[in-house]
PDB file of C-alpha atoms in Angstrom:
ATOM      1  CA  MET X   1     -14.670   3.487 -42.835  1.00 40.00           C
ATOM      2  CA  SER X   2     -15.308   2.972 -39.131  1.00 38.00           C
ATOM      3  CA  LYS X   3     -15.544   6.052 -36.941  1.00 44.00           C
ATOM      4  CA  GLU X   4     -12.977   4.495 -34.600  1.00 49.00           C
ATOM      5  CA  GLN X   5     -10.467   3.676 -37.324  1.00 66.00           C
ATOM      6  CA  TYR X   6      -7.458   5.931 -37.673  1.00 80.00           C
ATOM      7  CA  CYS X   7      -6.530   6.808 -41.257  1.00 83.00           C
ATOM      8  CA  SER X   8      -3.065   5.891 -42.461  1.00 82.00           C
ATOM      9  CA  PRO X   9      -0.896   8.428 -44.355  1.00 86.00           C
ATOM     10  CA  HIS X  10       0.372   5.610 -46.601  1.00 84.00           C
ATOM     11  CA  PRO X  11      -0.237   6.157 -50.353  1.00 85.00           C
ATOM     12  CA  ALA X  12      -1.735   2.652 -50.640  1.00 84.00           C
ATOM     13  CA  HIS X  13      -4.414   3.372 -48.045  1.00 85.00           C
ATOM     14  CA  ALA X  14      -7.417   5.678 -47.944  1.00 84.00           C
ATOM     15  CA  PRO X  15      -7.753   8.592 -48.203  1.00 90.00           C
ATOM     16  CA  LEU X  16      -4.541   9.169 -50.218  1.00 89.00           C
ATOM     17  CA  LEU X  17      -5.330   6.126 -52.366  1.00 88.00           C
ATOM     18  CA  LEU X  18      -8.757   7.501 -53.269  1.00 89.00           C
ATOM     19  CA  ALA X  19      -7.295  10.872 -54.144  1.00 88.00           C
ATOM     20  CA  ALA X  20      -4.829   9.228 -56.566  1.00 88.00           C
ATOM     21  CA  VAL X  21      -7.398   7.375 -58.737  1.00 91.00           C
ATOM     22  CA  CYS X  22      -8.263  10.252 -61.045  1.00 92.00           C
ATOM     23  CA  ALA X  23      -9.003  13.976 -61.003  1.00 91.00           C
ATOM     24  CA  HIS X  24     -12.725  13.400 -60.316  1.00 93.00           C
ATOM     25  CA  TRP X  25     -12.040  11.046 -57.413  1.00 91.00           C
ATOM     26  CA  ARG X  26      -9.414  13.434 -56.081  1.00 90.00           C
ATOM     27  CA  SER X  27     -11.930  16.259 -56.050  1.00 92.00           C
ATOM     28  CA  ILE X  28     -14.452  14.158 -54.169  1.00 92.00           C
ATOM     29  CA  ALA X  29     -11.895  12.758 -51.720  1.00 90.00           C
ATOM     30  CA  THR X  30     -10.292  16.080 -50.842  1.00 90.00           C
ATOM     31  CA  SER X  31     -13.685  17.700 -50.270  1.00 91.00           C
ATOM     32  CA  THR X  32     -14.997  14.869 -48.045  1.00 92.00           C
ATOM     33  CA  ARG X  33     -14.002  16.182 -44.628  1.00 92.00           C
ATOM     34  CA  ASP X  34     -14.686  13.007 -42.679  1.00 90.00           C
ATOM     35  CA  LEU X  35     -12.038  11.099 -44.678  1.00 91.00           C
ATOM     36  CA  TRP X  36      -9.368  13.355 -43.174  1.00 93.00           C
ATOM     37  CA  SER X  37     -10.635  13.594 -39.611  1.00 91.00           C
ATOM     38  CA  SER X  38      -8.232  11.011 -38.127  1.00 91.00           C
ATOM     39  CA  LEU X  39      -4.561  10.116 -38.558  1.00 91.00           C
ATOM     40  CA  ASN X  40      -2.351   7.275 -37.390  1.00 90.00           C
ATOM     41  CA  PHE X  41       1.464   7.365 -37.196  1.00 85.00           C
ATOM     42  CA  GLN X  42       3.180   4.160 -36.061  1.00 82.00           C
ATOM     43  CA  LYS X  43       6.850   4.052 -36.988  1.00 78.00           C
ATOM     44  CA  SER X  44      10.375   4.070 -35.608  1.00 74.00           C
ATOM     45  CA  SER X  45      10.887   7.810 -36.039  1.00 76.00           C
ATOM     46  CA  LEU X  46       9.250  10.853 -37.558  1.00 81.00           C
ATOM     47  CA  ALA X  47      10.462  12.510 -40.752  1.00 81.00           C
ATOM     48  CA  GLU X  48      10.340  16.196 -41.623  1.00 81.00           C
ATOM     49  CA  ASP X  49       7.402  15.752 -44.007  1.00 87.00           C
ATOM     50  CA  ASP X  50       5.260  14.084 -41.318  1.00 89.00           C
ATOM     51  CA  THR X  51       4.421  17.486 -39.871  1.00 90.00           C
ATOM     52  CA  GLU X  52       3.385  18.600 -43.362  1.00 91.00           C
ATOM     53  CA  LEU X  53       1.130  15.548 -43.610  1.00 91.00           C
ATOM     54  CA  LEU X  54      -0.469  16.420 -40.285  1.00 92.00           C
ATOM     55  CA  LEU X  55      -1.128  19.960 -41.466  1.00 93.00           C
ATOM     56  CA  LEU X  56      -2.597  18.594 -44.709  1.00 93.00           C
ATOM     57  CA  TRP X  57      -4.979  16.349 -42.760  1.00 94.00           C
ATOM     58  CA  LEU X  58      -5.986  19.201 -40.501  1.00 93.00           C
ATOM     59  CA  LYS X  59      -6.645  21.475 -43.468  1.00 93.00           C
ATOM     60  CA  ARG X  60      -8.683  18.939 -45.442  1.00 93.00           C
ATOM     61  CA  SER X  61     -10.737  17.892 -42.427  1.00 92.00           C
ATOM     62  CA  GLY X  62     -12.075  21.432 -42.268  1.00 90.00           C
ATOM     63  CA  SER X  63     -13.821  22.066 -38.964  1.00 86.00           C
ATOM     64  CA  ARG X  64     -14.406  18.376 -38.207  1.00 88.00           C
ATOM     65  CA  PRO X  65     -13.310  17.086 -34.770  1.00 88.00           C
ATOM     66  CA  PHE X  66      -9.913  15.438 -35.165  1.00 91.00           C
ATOM     67  CA  SER X  67      -8.337  12.226 -33.785  1.00 90.00           C
ATOM     68  CA  LEU X  68      -4.613  11.440 -33.744  1.00 90.00           C
ATOM     69  CA  ARG X  69      -2.592   8.368 -32.753  1.00 88.00           C
ATOM     70  CA  LEU X  70       1.215   8.652 -32.556  1.00 86.00           C
ATOM     71  CA  VAL X  71       3.268   5.579 -31.601  1.00 83.00           C
ATOM     72  CA  LEU X  72       7.057   5.783 -31.941  1.00 77.00           C
ATOM     73  CA  GLU X  73       9.310   2.747 -31.438  1.00 68.00           C
ATOM     74  CA  PRO X  74      12.044   2.123 -30.515  1.00 56.00           C
ATOM     75  CA  ALA X  75      13.118   4.788 -28.031  1.00 51.00           C
ATOM     76  CA  GLN X  76      15.125   7.735 -29.187  1.00 51.00           C
ATOM     77  CA  SER X  77      17.968   8.892 -26.934  1.00 45.00           C
ATOM     78  CA  GLN X  78      17.097  12.530 -27.574  1.00 51.00           C
ATOM     79  CA  PRO X  79      13.943  14.105 -28.993  1.00 57.00           C
ATOM     80  CA  SER X  80      14.464  14.796 -32.688  1.00 70.00           C
ATOM     81  CA  ALA X  81      13.700  18.092 -34.384  1.00 78.00           C
ATOM     82  CA  SER X  82      11.008  16.319 -36.399  1.00 81.00           C
ATOM     83  CA  LEU X  83       9.301  15.042 -33.237  1.00 79.00           C
ATOM     84  CA  THR X  84       9.475  18.474 -31.631  1.00 78.00           C
ATOM     85  CA  ALA X  85       7.964  20.137 -34.715  1.00 83.00           C
ATOM     86  CA  PHE X  86       5.238  17.504 -34.950  1.00 85.00           C
ATOM     87  CA  LEU X  87       4.193  17.762 -31.298  1.00 80.00           C
ATOM     88  CA  SER X  88       4.296  21.548 -31.446  1.00 81.00           C
ATOM     89  CA  THR X  89       1.839  21.414 -34.335  1.00 86.00           C
ATOM     90  CA  VAL X  90      -0.366  19.002 -32.420  1.00 85.00           C
ATOM     91  CA  PHE X  91      -0.616  21.268 -29.402  1.00 78.00           C
ATOM     92  CA  ASP X  92      -1.132  24.336 -31.563  1.00 81.00           C
ATOM     93  CA  HIS X  93      -4.373  22.714 -32.794  1.00 85.00           C
ATOM     94  CA  LEU X  94      -5.605  21.033 -29.612  1.00 80.00           C
ATOM     95  CA  THR X  95      -8.953  22.789 -29.773  1.00 81.00           C
ATOM     96  CA  ARG X  96      -9.752  20.598 -32.794  1.00 86.00           C
ATOM     97  CA  PHE X  97      -9.031  17.265 -31.099  1.00 86.00           C
ATOM     98  CA  THR X  98     -11.507  14.821 -29.602  1.00 87.00           C
ATOM     99  CA  SER X  99      -8.990  11.960 -29.284  1.00 87.00           C
ATOM    100  CA  LEU X 100      -5.232  12.126 -28.743  1.00 85.00           C
ATOM    101  CA  VAL X 101      -2.944   9.116 -28.258  1.00 85.00           C
ATOM    102  CA  ILE X 102       0.809   9.663 -27.807  1.00 81.00           C
ATOM    103  CA  CYS X 103       3.202   6.802 -27.098  1.00 78.00           C
ATOM    104  CA  VAL X 104       6.825   7.958 -27.204  1.00 71.00           C
ATOM    105  CA  GLU X 105       9.671   6.130 -25.475  1.00 63.00           C
ATOM    106  CA  GLY X 106      11.742   9.209 -24.799  1.00 58.00           C
ATOM    107  CA  SER X 107      11.638  12.722 -23.368  1.00 57.00           C
ATOM    108  CA  CYS X 108       9.051  15.097 -24.776  1.00 58.00           C
ATOM    109  CA  PRO X 109       9.916  18.540 -23.387  1.00 53.00           C
ATOM    110  CA  VAL X 110       7.708  20.246 -25.964  1.00 53.00           C
ATOM    111  CA  LEU X 111       4.651  18.794 -24.232  1.00 54.00           C
ATOM    112  CA  ALA X 112       5.119  21.020 -21.211  1.00 49.00           C
ATOM    113  CA  GLU X 113       5.151  24.127 -23.392  1.00 52.00           C
ATOM    114  CA  SER X 114       1.555  23.799 -24.572  1.00 53.00           C
ATOM    115  CA  LYS X 115      -0.578  26.895 -23.958  1.00 54.00           C
ATOM    116  CA  SER X 116      -3.625  25.700 -25.904  1.00 53.00           C
ATOM    117  CA  GLN X 117      -7.066  25.625 -24.327  1.00 59.00           C
ATOM    118  CA  ILE X 118      -8.554  22.157 -24.813  1.00 60.00           C
ATOM    119  CA  LEU X 119     -12.271  22.424 -25.454  1.00 64.00           C
ATOM    120  CA  ILE X 120     -13.639  19.182 -26.915  1.00 74.00           C
ATOM    121  CA  LEU X 121     -11.009  16.544 -26.059  1.00 78.00           C
ATOM    122  CA  GLN X 122     -12.790  13.351 -24.998  1.00 83.00           C
ATOM    123  CA  GLU X 123      -9.997  10.755 -25.136  1.00 84.00           C
ATOM    124  CA  LEU X 124      -6.443  11.361 -23.937  1.00 81.00           C
ATOM    125  CA  SER X 125      -3.730   8.698 -23.807  1.00 81.00           C
ATOM    126  CA  LEU X 126      -0.094   9.453 -22.950  1.00 75.00           C
ATOM    127  CA  ASP X 127       2.617   6.796 -22.635  1.00 74.00           C
ATOM    128  CA  VAL X 128       6.040   8.342 -22.111  1.00 64.00           C
ATOM    129  CA  GLU X 129       9.426   7.836 -20.518  1.00 57.00           C
ATOM    130  CA  TRP X 130       9.347   7.105 -16.780  1.00 46.00           C
ATOM    131  CA  ASP X 131      11.306  10.197 -15.739  1.00 49.00           C
ATOM    132  CA  ASP X 132       9.689  12.680 -18.108  1.00 49.00           C
ATOM    133  CA  LEU X 133       8.569  15.167 -15.475  1.00 52.00           C
ATOM    134  CA  THR X 134       7.638  17.722 -18.137  1.00 54.00           C
ATOM    135  CA  VAL X 135       4.604  15.636 -19.068  1.00 53.00           C
ATOM    136  CA  THR X 136       3.438  15.621 -15.459  1.00 55.00           C
ATOM    137  CA  GLN X 137       3.719  19.388 -15.355  1.00 59.00           C
ATOM    138  CA  LEU X 138       1.717  19.657 -18.583  1.00 59.00           C
ATOM    139  CA  LEU X 139      -1.062  17.472 -17.202  1.00 59.00           C
ATOM    140  CA  CYS X 140      -1.214  19.378 -13.936  1.00 57.00           C
ATOM    141  CA  ASN X 141      -1.440  22.667 -15.836  1.00 59.00           C
ATOM    142  CA  LEU X 142      -4.091  21.448 -18.251  1.00 60.00           C
ATOM    143  CA  PHE X 143      -6.190  19.680 -15.617  1.00 58.00           C
ATOM    144  CA  ARG X 144      -6.589  22.863 -13.627  1.00 56.00           C
ATOM    145  CA  SER X 145      -8.455  24.269 -16.618  1.00 56.00           C
ATOM    146  CA  SER X 146     -12.198  23.779 -16.951  1.00 54.00           C
ATOM    147  CA  ALA X 147     -11.539  23.138 -20.655  1.00 56.00           C
ATOM    148  CA  MET X 148     -10.829  19.471 -19.825  1.00 65.00           C
ATOM    149  CA  LYS X 149     -14.351  18.685 -18.624  1.00 72.00           C
ATOM    150  CA  SER X 150     -15.185  16.764 -21.823  1.00 77.00           C
ATOM    151  CA  LEU X 151     -12.756  13.933 -21.029  1.00 81.00           C
ATOM    152  CA  THR X 152     -14.406  10.516 -20.817  1.00 87.00           C
ATOM    153  CA  TYR X 153     -11.354   8.288 -21.445  1.00 88.00           C
ATOM    154  CA  VAL X 154      -7.999   8.815 -19.691  1.00 85.00           C
ATOM    155  CA  ASN X 155      -4.910   6.610 -20.055  1.00 85.00           C
ATOM    156  CA  PHE X 156      -1.634   7.795 -18.508  1.00 81.00           C
ATOM    157  CA  ARG X 157       1.444   5.617 -18.296  1.00 78.00           C
ATOM    158  CA  GLY X 158       5.058   6.145 -17.418  1.00 70.00           C
ATOM    159  CA  PHE X 159       5.465   9.503 -15.713  1.00 58.00           C
ATOM    160  CA  ARG X 160       6.172  10.423 -12.117  1.00 56.00           C
ATOM    161  CA  SER X 161       3.698  12.427 -10.096  1.00 50.00           C
ATOM    162  CA  ASP X 162       5.511  13.002  -6.814  1.00 50.00           C
ATOM    163  CA  SER X 163       7.468  16.068  -7.941  1.00 47.00           C
ATOM    164  CA  SER X 164       4.369  17.956  -9.098  1.00 44.00           C
ATOM    165  CA  PRO X 165       0.941  18.684  -7.654  1.00 45.00           C
ATOM    166  CA  ARG X 166      -1.568  15.876  -7.995  1.00 56.00           C
ATOM    167  CA  LEU X 167      -3.856  15.851 -11.005  1.00 59.00           C
ATOM    168  CA  ASP X 168      -6.506  18.274  -9.790  1.00 59.00           C
ATOM    169  CA  HIS X 169      -9.051  17.573 -12.509  1.00 62.00           C
ATOM    170  CA  ASP X 170     -12.818  17.371 -12.512  1.00 65.00           C
ATOM    171  CA  TRP X 171     -13.045  13.619 -13.172  1.00 74.00           C
ATOM    172  CA  THR X 172     -16.856  13.608 -13.091  1.00 78.00           C
ATOM    173  CA  ASN X 173     -17.379  12.647 -16.750  1.00 84.00           C
ATOM    174  CA  VAL X 174     -14.585  10.048 -16.969  1.00 88.00           C
ATOM    175  CA  THR X 175     -16.013   6.582 -17.682  1.00 92.00           C
ATOM    176  CA  ARG X 176     -12.777   4.725 -18.567  1.00 92.00           C
ATOM    177  CA  LEU X 177      -9.669   5.338 -16.479  1.00 90.00           C
ATOM    178  CA  TYR X 178      -6.254   3.664 -16.794  1.00 89.00           C
ATOM    179  CA  LEU X 179      -3.341   4.995 -14.736  1.00 85.00           C
ATOM    180  CA  ALA X 180       0.123   3.428 -14.482  1.00 82.00           C
ATOM    181  CA  TYR X 181       2.795   5.535 -12.856  1.00 73.00           C
ATOM    182  CA  GLU X 182       4.498   6.191  -9.544  1.00 71.00           C
ATOM    183  CA  MET X 183       1.582   7.098  -7.339  1.00 74.00           C
ATOM    184  CA  SER X 184       0.420   6.177  -3.851  1.00 77.00           C
ATOM    185  CA  VAL X 185      -2.711   4.352  -2.731  1.00 81.00           C
ATOM    186  CA  MET X 186      -3.792   7.671  -1.221  1.00 81.00           C
ATOM    187  CA  GLU X 187      -3.725   9.385  -4.632  1.00 79.00           C
ATOM    188  CA  CYS X 188      -5.438   6.374  -6.203  1.00 83.00           C
ATOM    189  CA  GLY X 189      -8.247   6.633  -3.691  1.00 84.00           C
ATOM    190  CA  TRP X 190      -8.514  10.384  -4.103  1.00 81.00           C
ATOM    191  CA  ILE X 191      -8.924  10.013  -7.871  1.00 83.00           C
ATOM    192  CA  LEU X 192     -11.471   7.203  -7.546  1.00 84.00           C
ATOM    193  CA  LEU X 193     -13.457   9.359  -5.162  1.00 82.00           C
ATOM    194  CA  GLN X 194     -13.853  11.943  -7.936  1.00 81.00           C
ATOM    195  CA  CYS X 195     -14.879   9.415 -10.609  1.00 83.00           C
ATOM    196  CA  ARG X 196     -18.571   9.104  -9.877  1.00 83.00           C
ATOM    197  CA  ARG X 197     -19.376   7.803 -13.403  1.00 89.00           C
ATOM    198  CA  VAL X 198     -16.411   5.524 -14.007  1.00 91.00           C
ATOM    199  CA  CYS X 199     -17.273   2.115 -15.517  1.00 94.00           C
ATOM    200  CA  GLU X 200     -13.767   0.691 -16.025  1.00 95.00           C
ATOM    201  CA  ALA X 201     -10.740   1.545 -13.875  1.00 93.00           C
ATOM    202  CA  ARG X 202      -7.207   0.161 -13.897  1.00 92.00           C
ATOM    203  CA  PHE X 203      -4.422   1.280 -11.581  1.00 89.00           C
ATOM    204  CA  GLU X 204      -0.850   0.024 -11.839  1.00 85.00           C
ATOM    205  CA  LEU X 205       0.817   1.577  -8.809  1.00 77.00           C
ATOM    206  CA  VAL X 206       4.350   0.825  -9.939  1.00 65.00           C
ATOM    207  CA  GLY X 207       6.015   2.382  -6.922  1.00 59.00           C
ATOM    208  CA  TYR X 208       6.006   5.654  -5.109  1.00 53.00           C
ATOM    209  CA  TRP X 209       8.934   7.978  -4.466  1.00 46.00           C
ATOM    210  CA  GLY X 210       7.128  10.427  -2.235  1.00 48.00           C
ATOM    211  CA  GLU X 211       7.183  10.471   1.541  1.00 51.00           C
ATOM    212  CA  SER X 212       5.053   7.807   3.203  1.00 52.00           C
ATOM    213  CA  SER X 213       2.831   8.695   6.108  1.00 52.00           C
ATOM    214  CA  THR X 214       2.735   6.540   9.241  1.00 54.00           C
ATOM    215  CA  ASP X 215      -0.889   7.537   9.888  1.00 58.00           C
ATOM    216  CA  PRO X 216      -3.530   5.011   8.760  1.00 62.00           C
ATOM    217  CA  LEU X 217      -5.330   5.954   5.559  1.00 68.00           C
ATOM    218  CA  VAL X 218      -9.043   6.589   5.806  1.00 73.00           C
ATOM    219  CA  PHE X 219     -11.086   7.413   2.708  1.00 77.00           C
ATOM    220  CA  ALA X 220     -14.569   8.807   2.516  1.00 80.00           C
ATOM    221  CA  PRO X 221     -17.146   6.333   1.129  1.00 83.00           C
ATOM    222  CA  MET X 222     -16.895   5.940  -2.651  1.00 84.00           C
ATOM    223  CA  PRO X 223     -20.373   5.586  -4.212  1.00 85.00           C
ATOM    224  CA  LEU X 224     -19.135   4.108  -7.507  1.00 87.00           C
ATOM    225  CA  LYS X 225     -22.496   2.811  -8.685  1.00 87.00           C
ATOM    226  CA  TYR X 226     -21.433   2.484 -12.352  1.00 91.00           C
ATOM    227  CA  LEU X 227     -18.125   0.690 -11.765  1.00 92.00           C
ATOM    228  CA  ARG X 228     -18.165  -2.717 -13.475  1.00 93.00           C
ATOM    229  CA  GLN X 229     -14.464  -3.549 -13.861  1.00 94.00           C
ATOM    230  CA  LEU X 230     -11.596  -2.751 -11.487  1.00 93.00           C
ATOM    231  CA  GLU X 231      -7.938  -3.775 -11.752  1.00 93.00           C
ATOM    232  CA  ILE X 232      -5.283  -2.761  -9.232  1.00 90.00           C
ATOM    233  CA  SER X 233      -1.623  -3.710  -9.079  1.00 87.00           C
ATOM    234  CA  SER X 234       0.034  -2.273  -5.992  1.00 83.00           C
ATOM    235  CA  LEU X 235       3.030  -2.468  -3.674  1.00 75.00           C
ATOM    236  CA  GLU X 236       1.022  -0.948  -0.839  1.00 77.00           C
ATOM    237  CA  ASP X 237      -1.768  -2.119   1.454  1.00 79.00           C
ATOM    238  CA  LEU X 238      -5.138  -1.870  -0.308  1.00 84.00           C
ATOM    239  CA  SER X 239      -7.261  -2.193   2.832  1.00 85.00           C
ATOM    240  CA  PRO X 240      -8.233   1.519   2.913  1.00 86.00           C
ATOM    241  CA  LEU X 241      -9.669   1.222  -0.596  1.00 86.00           C
ATOM    242  CA  PHE X 242     -11.754  -1.830   0.266  1.00 87.00           C
ATOM    243  CA  ASN X 243     -12.999  -0.115   3.400  1.00 87.00           C
ATOM    244  CA  ALA X 244     -14.261   2.805   1.295  1.00 87.00           C
ATOM    245  CA  PHE X 245     -15.643   0.981  -1.770  1.00 84.00           C
ATOM    246  CA  ASN X 246     -19.393   1.131  -2.209  1.00 85.00           C
ATOM    247  CA  SER X 247     -20.055  -0.484  -5.581  1.00 84.00           C
ATOM    248  CA  HIS X 248     -22.614  -3.271  -5.944  1.00 84.00           C
ATOM    249  CA  SER X 249     -22.365  -3.189  -9.766  1.00 88.00           C
ATOM    250  CA  LEU X 250     -18.790  -4.496  -9.904  1.00 91.00           C
ATOM    251  CA  HIS X 251     -18.619  -7.623 -12.097  1.00 92.00           C
ATOM    252  CA  ALA X 252     -14.891  -8.146 -12.634  1.00 94.00           C
ATOM    253  CA  MET X 253     -11.978  -7.496 -10.274  1.00 93.00           C
ATOM    254  CA  ARG X 254      -8.268  -8.207 -10.605  1.00 92.00           C
ATOM    255  CA  ILE X 255      -5.882  -7.551  -7.734  1.00 90.00           C
ATOM    256  CA  SER X 256      -2.111  -7.998  -7.976  1.00 87.00           C
ATOM    257  CA  LEU X 257       0.283  -7.839  -5.023  1.00 81.00           C
ATOM    258  CA  PRO X 258       3.958  -8.869  -4.822  1.00 71.00           C
ATOM    259  CA  ARG X 259       4.797 -11.986  -2.803  1.00 62.00           C
ATOM    260  CA  SER X 260       6.860  -9.855  -0.419  1.00 58.00           C
ATOM    261  CA  ALA X 261       3.913  -7.597   0.367  1.00 55.00           C
ATOM    262  CA  ASP X 262       1.880  -7.579   3.550  1.00 62.00           C
ATOM    263  CA  PRO X 263      -0.852 -10.237   3.809  1.00 69.00           C
ATOM    264  CA  TRP X 264      -3.615  -9.905   1.242  1.00 77.00           C
ATOM    265  CA  PRO X 265      -6.384  -7.627   2.614  1.00 83.00           C
ATOM    266  CA  HIS X 266      -8.713 -10.555   3.151  1.00 84.00           C
ATOM    267  CA  ILE X 267     -10.920  -9.161   5.934  1.00 87.00           C
ATOM    268  CA  PRO X 268     -11.554  -5.732   4.275  1.00 88.00           C
ATOM    269  CA  PHE X 269     -12.388  -7.540   1.041  1.00 89.00           C
ATOM    270  CA  ILE X 270     -14.890  -9.861   2.758  1.00 90.00           C
ATOM    271  CA  ASP X 271     -16.422  -6.887   4.577  1.00 90.00           C
ATOM    272  CA  TRP X 272     -16.821  -5.076   1.253  1.00 89.00           C
ATOM    273  CA  ILE X 273     -18.576  -8.060  -0.334  1.00 89.00           C
ATOM    274  CA  GLN X 274     -20.978  -8.361   2.593  1.00 89.00           C
ATOM    275  CA  ARG X 275     -21.614  -4.616   2.810  1.00 87.00           C
ATOM    276  CA  THR X 276     -22.408  -4.094  -0.879  1.00 85.00           C
ATOM    277  CA  GLY X 277     -23.943  -7.449  -1.804  1.00 83.00           C
ATOM    278  CA  CYS X 278     -21.744  -7.457  -4.892  1.00 84.00           C
ATOM    279  CA  ARG X 279     -21.927 -10.622  -7.039  1.00 84.00           C
ATOM    280  CA  LEU X 280     -18.663 -10.863  -8.927  1.00 90.00           C
ATOM    281  CA  GLN X 281     -18.510 -12.783 -12.188  1.00 92.00           C
ATOM    282  CA  GLU X 282     -14.730 -12.721 -12.396  1.00 94.00           C
ATOM    283  CA  LEU X 283     -12.142 -12.461  -9.611  1.00 93.00           C
ATOM    284  CA  ARG X 284      -8.405 -12.844 -10.141  1.00 93.00           C
ATOM    285  CA  ILE X 285      -5.863 -12.515  -7.346  1.00 89.00           C
ATOM    286  CA  CYS X 286      -2.132 -12.407  -8.069  1.00 86.00           C
ATOM    287  CA  GLY X 287      -0.225 -12.661  -4.814  1.00 82.00           C
ATOM    288  CA  PRO X 288      -0.157 -14.264  -1.340  1.00 80.00           C
ATOM    289  CA  VAL X 289      -3.644 -15.629  -0.713  1.00 84.00           C
ATOM    290  CA  THR X 290      -4.282 -18.924   1.105  1.00 86.00           C
ATOM    291  CA  GLU X 291      -6.632 -21.742   0.153  1.00 89.00           C
ATOM    292  CA  GLU X 292      -8.687 -21.064   3.295  1.00 90.00           C
ATOM    293  CA  GLU X 293      -9.141 -17.436   2.283  1.00 89.00           C
ATOM    294  CA  CYS X 294     -10.141 -18.471  -1.244  1.00 91.00           C
ATOM    295  CA  ALA X 295     -12.737 -20.843   0.193  1.00 92.00           C
ATOM    296  CA  GLU X 296     -14.209 -18.101   2.398  1.00 91.00           C
ATOM    297  CA  ILE X 297     -14.288 -15.689  -0.549  1.00 90.00           C
ATOM    298  CA  ALA X 298     -16.093 -18.314  -2.621  1.00 91.00           C
ATOM    299  CA  LEU X 299     -18.629 -18.819   0.150  1.00 90.00           C
ATOM    300  CA  ILE X 300     -19.338 -15.112   0.600  1.00 89.00           C
ATOM    301  CA  ALA X 301     -18.909 -13.839  -2.953  1.00 87.00           C
ATOM    302  CA  GLY X 302     -20.324 -16.854  -4.764  1.00 87.00           C
ATOM    303  CA  ILE X 303     -17.238 -17.225  -6.957  1.00 89.00           C
ATOM    304  CA  TYR X 304     -13.920 -19.014  -6.427  1.00 91.00           C
ATOM    305  CA  PRO X 305     -11.037 -16.670  -7.304  1.00 91.00           C
ATOM    306  CA  THR X 306      -8.440 -17.477  -9.936  1.00 91.00           C
ATOM    307  CA  VAL X 307      -5.123 -17.366  -8.079  1.00 88.00           C
ATOM    308  CA  SER X 308      -1.736 -16.740  -9.662  1.00 83.00           C
ATOM    309  CA  ASP X 309       1.779 -16.120  -8.372  1.00 71.00           C
ATOM    310  CA  ALA X 310       2.533 -13.846 -11.316  1.00 56.00           C
ATOM    311  CA  PRO X 311       3.519 -10.350 -10.180  1.00 51.00           C
ATOM    312  CA  GLY X 312       1.724  -8.636 -13.034  1.00 47.00           C
ATOM    313  CA  MET X 313      -1.887  -8.593 -14.128  1.00 43.00           C
TER     314      MET X 313
END
């Protein structure tokens, strides 16, 4: 079994299948901790015995680091008792987890009630309902703790950040970063500034409900020497980010702007290319860019951009 593969709780799949062959196989399977160190739930809703299955996996995995993937579809109008019990169990054992993926199309108030100290979590992915402010509060609370320093992969989608403090986390060890929620270019730049080791970054700035400042944004230089792939979809002007970028290792970039947005930040982008000497291998622009600008980019960057009118990336 691959280390990255999540085990299924289905009787026809390992490890339950191995444990059902005979008494000898059952003894071997139940005592092999690594077989029970990951679990994958992908279904329309959780049942009462799913929490019991989670506890069984946790028990049989012994002291092994644990990985969990929970994907629930379709959305539930209200969080069920089974979901609440399951998530409560998850957060009661967070000190065991190295990877946690939660994708729930509905409110998850139990998430904000976690008091666990996360010690070894390396991968955290949360995809929740757009107006689930409780998740934002949870993240803000957890990120203030030094117990989150092990994170290397972060993927947050669907929650609003304007009603809570920004995610004050030590992002130093994060190498893969994917954020899609209502945030400003200012917050995007602030986070990037902290990610000195990031290799892949994707920002989908799907709108911002906070107050906009009339003062021009100015970021400190961002020495992102490991950054190889950057994707940004934004409703706001990205010029301040280009003016601050300092990454010559960038190989792939995708920028998406709506057709109604301000002109594409052509000059800041050209200045960035000339300042860093970056040689892009892939450049995709979704939005209002002219043929003349594409030709100048090709001349300076050594690559002709792929242009699309599609609003998404």
